[in-house]
XYZ file of C-alpha atoms in Angstrom:
507
model
C 105.893 38.499 109.503
C 106.204 35.779 106.838
C 109.305 33.616 106.902
C 110.423 33.523 103.273
C 111.630 30.370 101.534
C 113.800 30.335 98.402
C 113.313 27.427 95.993
C 116.326 26.073 94.094
C 115.455 23.944 91.046
C 118.466 21.984 89.801
C 118.673 19.782 86.730
C 116.044 18.484 84.329
C 113.949 16.665 86.930
C 114.210 19.484 89.482
C 112.968 22.060 86.991
C 110.168 19.855 85.724
C 108.728 19.187 89.182
C 109.474 22.790 90.167
C 107.522 24.067 87.174
C 104.493 21.966 88.148
C 104.866 23.125 91.768
C 104.651 26.785 90.751
C 101.618 26.066 88.557
C 99.891 24.557 91.576
C 100.859 27.439 93.887
C 99.667 30.013 91.355
C 96.402 28.109 91.077
C 95.880 27.986 94.855
C 96.705 31.670 95.403
C 94.747 33.061 92.461
C 97.822 34.143 90.495
C 97.930 33.957 86.699
C 100.793 31.553 85.930
C 101.476 33.368 82.644
C 102.230 36.819 84.006
C 101.949 36.844 87.830
C 98.866 39.065 88.023
C 96.051 38.384 90.497
C 92.741 36.778 89.649
C 89.460 37.997 91.065
C 88.175 36.110 94.095
C 85.200 33.899 93.174
C 82.007 35.504 94.460
C 80.801 32.405 96.297
C 83.896 32.420 98.512
C 84.433 34.686 101.479
C 87.265 33.333 103.574
C 87.293 35.791 106.409
C 83.761 37.083 106.585
C 85.049 39.913 108.770
C 86.958 42.691 107.084
C 88.071 44.046 110.443
C 90.654 41.269 110.577
C 94.118 42.855 110.828
C 95.676 40.274 108.550
C 92.983 40.921 105.946
C 93.665 44.678 105.976
C 97.368 43.919 105.633
C 96.686 41.699 102.613
C 94.610 44.429 100.984
C 97.445 46.899 101.483
C 99.844 44.399 99.906
C 97.697 44.163 96.824
C 96.140 40.772 97.575
C 92.560 39.803 96.771
C 90.175 41.385 99.257
C 89.185 38.906 101.926
C 91.832 36.265 101.220
C 93.752 35.312 104.347
C 96.924 33.804 102.908
C 100.664 34.332 102.850
C 101.788 34.720 99.283
C 104.991 36.360 100.483
C 106.453 33.076 101.726
C 107.063 31.857 98.169
C 106.413 35.012 96.081
C 107.387 38.666 96.149
C 105.747 41.623 94.421
C 107.491 43.521 91.676
C 107.064 47.258 91.157
C 104.124 46.683 88.808
C 102.392 44.514 91.472
C 103.012 41.218 89.689
C 103.884 38.231 91.853
C 107.269 36.652 91.137
C 108.369 33.287 92.591
C 111.357 33.248 94.926
C 112.919 30.611 92.684
C 116.223 29.951 90.954
C 116.179 27.773 87.836
C 119.522 26.051 87.249
C 120.682 23.481 84.721
C 123.809 22.593 82.772
C 121.904 22.157 79.507
C 119.302 24.625 78.253
C 116.350 22.584 76.952
C 114.122 22.210 80.042
C 114.977 25.541 81.699
C 114.454 27.522 78.502
C 111.126 25.807 77.871
C 109.987 26.571 81.426
C 111.176 30.179 81.321
C 109.692 30.747 77.857
C 106.260 29.348 78.747
C 106.159 31.590 81.852
C 107.980 34.637 80.504
C 106.423 37.152 82.863
C 106.314 34.906 85.942
C 109.929 33.975 86.690
C 112.678 36.548 87.130
C 115.005 36.126 84.091
C 117.966 37.083 86.278
C 117.305 33.932 88.341
C 117.851 31.550 85.419
C 121.264 29.886 85.106
C 122.316 27.693 82.189
C 125.913 26.567 81.670
C 127.534 28.584 78.837
C 128.705 25.471 76.985
C 125.272 23.818 77.425
C 126.732 20.326 77.337
C 125.108 19.050 80.528
C 126.657 16.552 82.941
C 126.094 13.384 80.908
C 124.462 11.546 83.865
C 127.806 11.789 85.649
C 127.692 12.935 89.279
C 131.379 13.921 89.231
C 130.892 16.113 86.148
C 127.916 17.872 87.724
C 129.861 18.411 90.961
C 132.856 19.852 89.052
C 130.723 22.204 86.987
C 128.964 23.312 90.153
C 132.364 24.316 91.519
C 133.251 26.158 88.311
C 130.048 28.221 88.298
C 129.765 28.543 92.062
C 130.478 32.281 92.268
C 127.782 33.197 89.745
C 125.180 30.952 91.365
C 125.920 32.165 94.890
C 125.581 35.770 93.682
C 122.093 34.911 92.438
C 121.217 33.258 95.747
C 122.631 36.195 97.735
C 120.587 38.665 95.710
C 117.407 36.680 96.329
C 118.248 36.295 100.040
C 118.833 40.041 100.399
C 115.397 40.609 98.891
C 113.840 38.739 101.842
C 112.862 40.403 105.113
C 113.190 37.274 107.253
C 114.624 34.393 105.236
C 113.927 31.045 106.882
C 115.642 28.654 104.535
C 115.922 26.951 101.181
C 114.053 24.224 99.366
C 116.024 22.203 96.811
C 114.190 20.254 94.063
C 116.328 17.649 92.306
C 116.825 14.024 91.326
C 119.525 11.894 92.940
C 120.146 9.557 89.981
C 121.196 11.829 87.100
C 124.162 14.149 86.682
C 123.150 17.775 87.237
C 120.522 17.382 89.964
C 122.709 14.932 91.864
C 126.221 16.339 91.292
C 125.536 20.067 91.104
C 122.804 19.665 93.731
C 125.308 17.985 96.074
C 127.778 20.826 95.641
C 125.061 23.406 96.334
C 124.094 21.587 99.544
C 127.677 21.806 100.792
C 128.001 25.478 99.898
C 124.630 26.432 101.401
C 125.786 24.977 104.726
C 128.942 27.105 104.598
C 127.321 30.235 103.207
C 124.081 30.197 105.258
C 124.959 28.140 108.353
C 121.850 29.176 110.317
C 119.253 28.667 107.579
C 117.222 25.488 107.118
C 117.806 23.393 104.009
C 114.957 21.088 102.994
C 114.988 19.018 99.810
C 112.422 17.304 97.621
C 114.571 14.473 96.298
C 113.367 12.141 93.554
C 114.668 8.602 94.155
C 114.993 6.371 91.078
C 113.060 3.234 90.263
C 115.299 0.186 90.664
C 113.326 -1.863 88.159
C 115.637 -2.523 85.227
C 113.074 -1.871 82.536
C 112.351 1.610 83.888
C 115.951 2.818 84.174
C 117.957 4.292 81.321
C 120.930 5.359 83.478
C 123.251 2.439 84.211
C 125.335 4.468 86.673
C 122.382 5.643 88.782
C 123.545 3.560 91.811
C 126.841 5.503 91.800
C 125.148 8.878 91.426
C 122.483 8.061 94.027
C 124.977 6.875 96.639
C 127.214 9.937 96.270
C 124.197 12.250 96.509
C 122.702 10.402 99.468
C 125.886 11.046 101.459
C 125.375 14.823 101.005
C 121.682 14.560 101.801
C 122.615 12.793 105.036
C 125.310 15.239 106.084
C 124.214 18.567 104.594
C 120.394 18.696 104.581
C 118.094 19.354 107.524
C 115.131 17.480 106.042
C 114.666 15.331 102.936
C 111.187 14.629 101.559
C 111.628 11.374 99.640
C 109.782 11.168 96.311
C 110.132 7.535 95.285
C 109.570 6.871 91.576
C 108.684 3.232 92.234
C 105.884 4.174 94.634
C 104.665 7.054 92.447
C 104.329 4.697 89.468
C 102.490 2.168 91.624
C 100.039 4.775 92.899
C 99.401 6.105 89.383
C 98.653 2.599 88.116
C 96.762 1.128 91.081
C 94.941 4.109 92.540
C 94.526 6.499 89.616
C 94.050 3.618 87.149
C 96.472 5.042 84.590
C 97.845 1.992 82.704
C 101.005 3.721 81.454
C 101.676 6.838 83.542
C 103.691 9.512 81.787
C 106.297 11.863 83.248
C 103.614 14.575 83.280
C 101.353 12.396 85.435
C 104.149 11.719 87.938
C 105.241 15.374 88.007
C 101.642 16.413 88.635
C 101.473 13.942 91.514
C 104.723 15.353 92.959
C 103.407 18.931 92.629
C 100.297 17.936 94.602
C 102.505 16.518 97.365
C 104.784 19.574 97.456
C 101.882 22.015 97.571
C 100.113 20.032 100.309
C 103.274 19.926 102.437
C 103.475 23.745 102.408
C 99.776 24.409 103.047
C 100.195 25.436 106.691
C 102.953 27.877 105.683
C 100.776 29.547 103.048
C 97.395 29.389 104.814
C 98.451 29.969 108.420
C 96.684 28.666 111.484
C 97.721 28.472 115.132
C 100.451 25.843 114.613
C 103.054 24.861 112.012
C 103.156 28.348 110.554
C 106.826 28.183 109.599
C 109.255 25.587 108.316
C 111.096 25.149 111.613
C 107.824 24.504 113.441
C 106.813 22.003 110.793
C 110.052 20.014 110.952
C 111.015 20.352 114.622
C 108.818 17.576 115.972
C 109.303 15.311 112.954
C 113.075 15.036 113.300
C 114.140 14.182 116.867
C 117.749 13.371 115.869
C 119.731 15.148 113.143
C 120.646 12.106 111.024
C 117.204 10.524 110.739
C 115.645 13.288 108.686
C 114.265 11.405 105.660
C 110.493 11.852 105.489
C 107.827 9.863 103.636
C 104.555 11.272 102.367
C 100.975 10.227 101.707
C 97.920 11.983 100.286
C 94.240 11.178 100.034
C 91.978 11.501 98.141
C 94.210 12.003 95.092
C 92.833 13.959 92.170
C 95.021 15.202 89.342
C 93.904 17.983 87.048
C 93.186 21.682 87.351
C 96.373 23.570 86.593
C 98.639 20.547 86.335
C 98.564 20.140 82.580
C 97.080 16.617 82.564
C 93.481 15.527 82.300
C 91.421 15.306 85.467
C 92.067 11.912 87.063
C 90.657 10.717 90.377
C 91.425 7.699 92.542
C 87.678 7.197 92.948
C 87.266 6.735 89.198
C 84.944 9.727 88.777
C 82.750 8.912 91.763
C 82.524 11.308 94.697
C 82.711 9.482 97.993
C 81.973 10.810 101.452
C 85.126 12.006 103.190
C 85.377 12.358 106.962
C 88.293 13.204 109.194
C 88.432 9.624 110.517
C 88.281 8.125 107.027
C 91.071 10.405 105.753
C 93.333 9.765 108.764
C 92.861 6.000 108.480
C 93.673 6.019 104.784
C 96.830 8.076 105.310
C 98.385 5.316 107.423
C 97.614 2.501 104.983
C 100.782 1.228 103.244
C 99.187 1.486 99.782
C 98.788 5.256 100.262
C 102.392 5.878 101.373
C 104.501 7.264 98.552
C 107.655 5.329 99.401
C 108.279 1.737 98.382
C 108.830 0.506 101.929
C 106.693 -1.666 104.187
C 105.370 0.525 106.990
C 103.852 -2.531 108.682
C 107.374 -3.501 109.720
C 109.481 -1.137 111.809
C 107.928 1.791 113.620
C 107.020 5.434 113.286
C 109.495 7.896 114.753
C 107.040 10.749 114.247
C 103.947 11.540 112.212
C 102.142 14.692 111.099
C 98.721 14.735 109.442
C 97.713 17.951 107.694
C 93.923 17.893 107.352
C 92.539 20.311 104.761
C 88.965 21.552 104.892
C 87.074 24.755 105.565
C 84.510 23.551 108.101
C 86.269 20.911 110.158
C 85.071 20.484 113.734
C 88.063 20.026 116.108
C 86.051 17.447 118.047
C 86.122 15.256 114.926
C 89.912 15.311 115.144
C 89.885 14.163 118.774
C 87.373 11.404 118.042
C 89.414 10.167 115.089
C 92.627 10.127 117.133
C 90.885 8.194 119.899
C 89.541 5.599 117.443
C 92.966 5.117 115.878
C 94.588 4.892 119.318
C 92.052 2.284 120.465
C 92.824 0.071 117.479
C 96.577 0.175 118.300
C 97.370 -0.498 114.653
C 100.390 1.809 114.478
C 103.797 1.007 115.933
C 105.783 3.880 117.404
C 109.338 4.071 118.743
C 109.718 2.630 122.267
C 111.977 5.444 123.476
C 109.798 8.457 122.642
C 106.213 9.729 122.749
C 103.729 7.781 120.618
C 101.543 10.498 119.159
C 99.999 11.566 115.878
C 100.308 15.294 115.371
C 97.489 16.964 113.483
C 97.473 20.367 111.811
C 94.370 21.959 110.313
C 94.617 23.923 107.088
C 92.053 25.708 104.992
C 91.402 24.945 101.339
C 92.180 27.500 98.666
C 89.143 29.556 97.570
C 90.435 29.455 93.982
C 90.457 25.660 93.613
C 87.221 23.728 93.336
C 87.579 20.263 94.882
C 85.017 17.490 94.870
C 85.737 16.394 98.424
C 85.126 18.280 101.662
C 88.143 16.865 103.492
C 91.584 15.842 102.234
C 94.675 14.799 104.138
C 98.440 14.867 103.772
C 100.875 12.673 105.703
C 104.441 13.607 106.552
C 106.107 10.852 108.563
C 109.485 9.693 109.781
C 109.552 5.881 109.706
C 112.313 3.329 110.301
C 111.299 1.362 107.181
C 113.080 4.064 105.199
C 116.138 1.858 105.756
C 114.665 -0.564 103.173
C 115.003 2.086 100.478
C 118.637 2.758 101.356
C 119.379 -0.964 101.584
C 118.037 -1.404 98.064
C 120.420 1.312 96.877
C 123.396 -0.336 98.591
C 122.542 -3.668 96.966
C 122.413 -2.111 93.494
C 125.638 -0.234 94.146
C 127.486 -3.362 95.305
C 126.381 -5.279 92.194
C 128.188 -2.951 89.802
C 130.993 -1.736 92.091
C 132.397 -5.213 92.736
C 133.086 -5.425 88.989
C 134.363 -1.812 88.849
C 131.910 -1.276 86.008
C 131.399 2.107 84.303
C 134.030 3.899 86.397
C 136.118 5.353 83.553
C 133.946 8.445 83.176
C 134.349 9.186 86.897
C 138.130 8.789 86.772
C 138.271 11.574 84.184
C 137.039 14.063 86.781
C 139.392 15.739 89.311
C 137.669 14.272 92.401
C 138.306 10.689 91.260
C 141.508 11.189 89.259
C 143.786 9.838 92.007
C 141.515 7.395 93.849
C 137.951 6.171 94.235
C 137.938 6.603 98.011
C 134.913 8.905 97.825
C 132.771 5.917 96.846
C 133.900 4.002 99.935
C 133.257 7.028 102.142
C 129.766 7.493 100.696
C 128.939 3.815 101.144
C 130.067 3.909 104.763
C 127.899 6.959 105.437
C 124.794 5.376 103.911
C 125.422 2.023 105.649
C 125.670 3.793 109.005
C 122.436 5.657 108.209
C 120.694 2.313 107.646
C 122.116 1.035 110.925
C 120.905 4.111 112.797
C 117.378 3.852 111.421
C 117.232 0.230 112.550
C 118.660 1.182 115.932
C 115.716 3.582 116.317
C 113.477 0.536 116.729
C 115.279 -0.495 119.941
C 114.652 0.706 123.475
C 118.340 1.547 124.015
C 118.563 3.964 121.058
C 119.063 6.891 123.446
C 122.467 5.375 124.250
C 123.278 4.725 120.584
C 125.357 7.831 119.903
C 127.286 7.430 123.163
C 128.111 3.804 122.421
C 129.398 4.649 118.955
C 131.142 7.929 119.767
C 134.534 6.260 119.637
C 133.980 5.115 116.080
C 132.703 8.525 115.034
C 136.027 10.257 115.428
C 137.807 8.199 112.809
C 135.175 7.686 110.117
C 132.398 9.320 108.132
C 129.885 6.929 109.649
C 128.881 9.224 112.531
C 129.271 12.936 112.817
C 131.748 14.446 115.202
C 130.702 17.579 117.039
C 132.464 19.758 114.465
C 130.703 17.941 111.620
C 127.328 18.410 113.302
C 127.971 22.134 113.498
C 128.666 22.185 109.761
C 125.905 19.898 108.546
C 122.839 22.025 109.071
C 120.875 23.828 111.690
C 118.501 21.019 112.649
C 120.131 20.102 115.953
C 120.930 23.689 116.908
C 117.569 25.158 115.942
C 115.445 22.425 117.477
């Protein structure tokens, strides 16, 4: 039975990357992105080769393409006229992006799952305004989520797409994270969170350190897993690897959609392992607080259904790809999509998803042995040092120029560098109390600005915990600091841990 996942797209950025994500999923599952109908399976592809397969018969009964062994039901459901509809909610406080997305895919998305604030004024890049408006419209949004959850046979959790630097994705997204924990305490909450570029010339939001810090507190306390999409690293990869001199938002969104689709491959094209979200995340997150994951992908090729021209990191040339070559490239710092130095610090956990239709498992073992012999990767001293590998098949509807591709999902202590950078930017403007008037106009900050101090303390303790992971005595870390946990937001008490997600309980 498929474990369904509901996608929540919040704010301008969340809906833009969500729209590209659904284009990619429709492409990989042979669904017309305009109306949700099924395409014919290309004649040269025959995934199963044996129509006696029980799963294949089940897919035929469900209306899927004959011979395609996939799980569309994880992210889609079928309407009465057999069209496939995404399990997605599109939410924004101003109508431009959502209306454009809904209009261009009129027969794909459920119009009842689109929410736009009645006044349409947006949040003005103000986290507090987005949070307040989330509270005001909470009942309507939760009704939409409840209706979608009731339409699922075995709901596993939620995926939230948003940015942490603006107003709606950060503020309203933060409020939704808190309410999802209260409303669905036993469901997983994973986010795809876009982190801003801290280069001055690329930022048009002066208060993004405030918004990012306040959002990061909720991501720490209320999410089970956060896939970090770092704008700085995405721009670098587009320029250096794809050779795009001035990457546009469409290029970056296409890159994000590729990452998101690759991270869900084992859920949609099941194999023996990592068939559900809990199985995917369980071994990556050994402790509840350190749940921020970095990604990598190789070889990168943009195009197909992404809305941008075909662009390849090999500059149009087709190179030979092997399992060993792909796994080596995934661990190189230049291929990691977070602006942190993975040569310093150590890996807490690592998962490689290798995509290909004719991969010999012995190639996996040989590649792992070669990487282990080189001893080029540093792992935590207090846990097992292993690279997990999952095999996934390629979609029969997408023609790729390479036989093997790989996706990296890793938990690394260098993530603390990213949070440290945020704290530095926050301290620069907070010590002058700059740009705080717009926050004081909102109810949360009308009486005091203590929430900023609380958020900073939470993020600072997160940085400290990631760095503590590099030490042998980390297993004693929580015990040593349990006294401090009771009186501050720095470390969760037992009651807080019960409220802040199902990671610790489920794992």
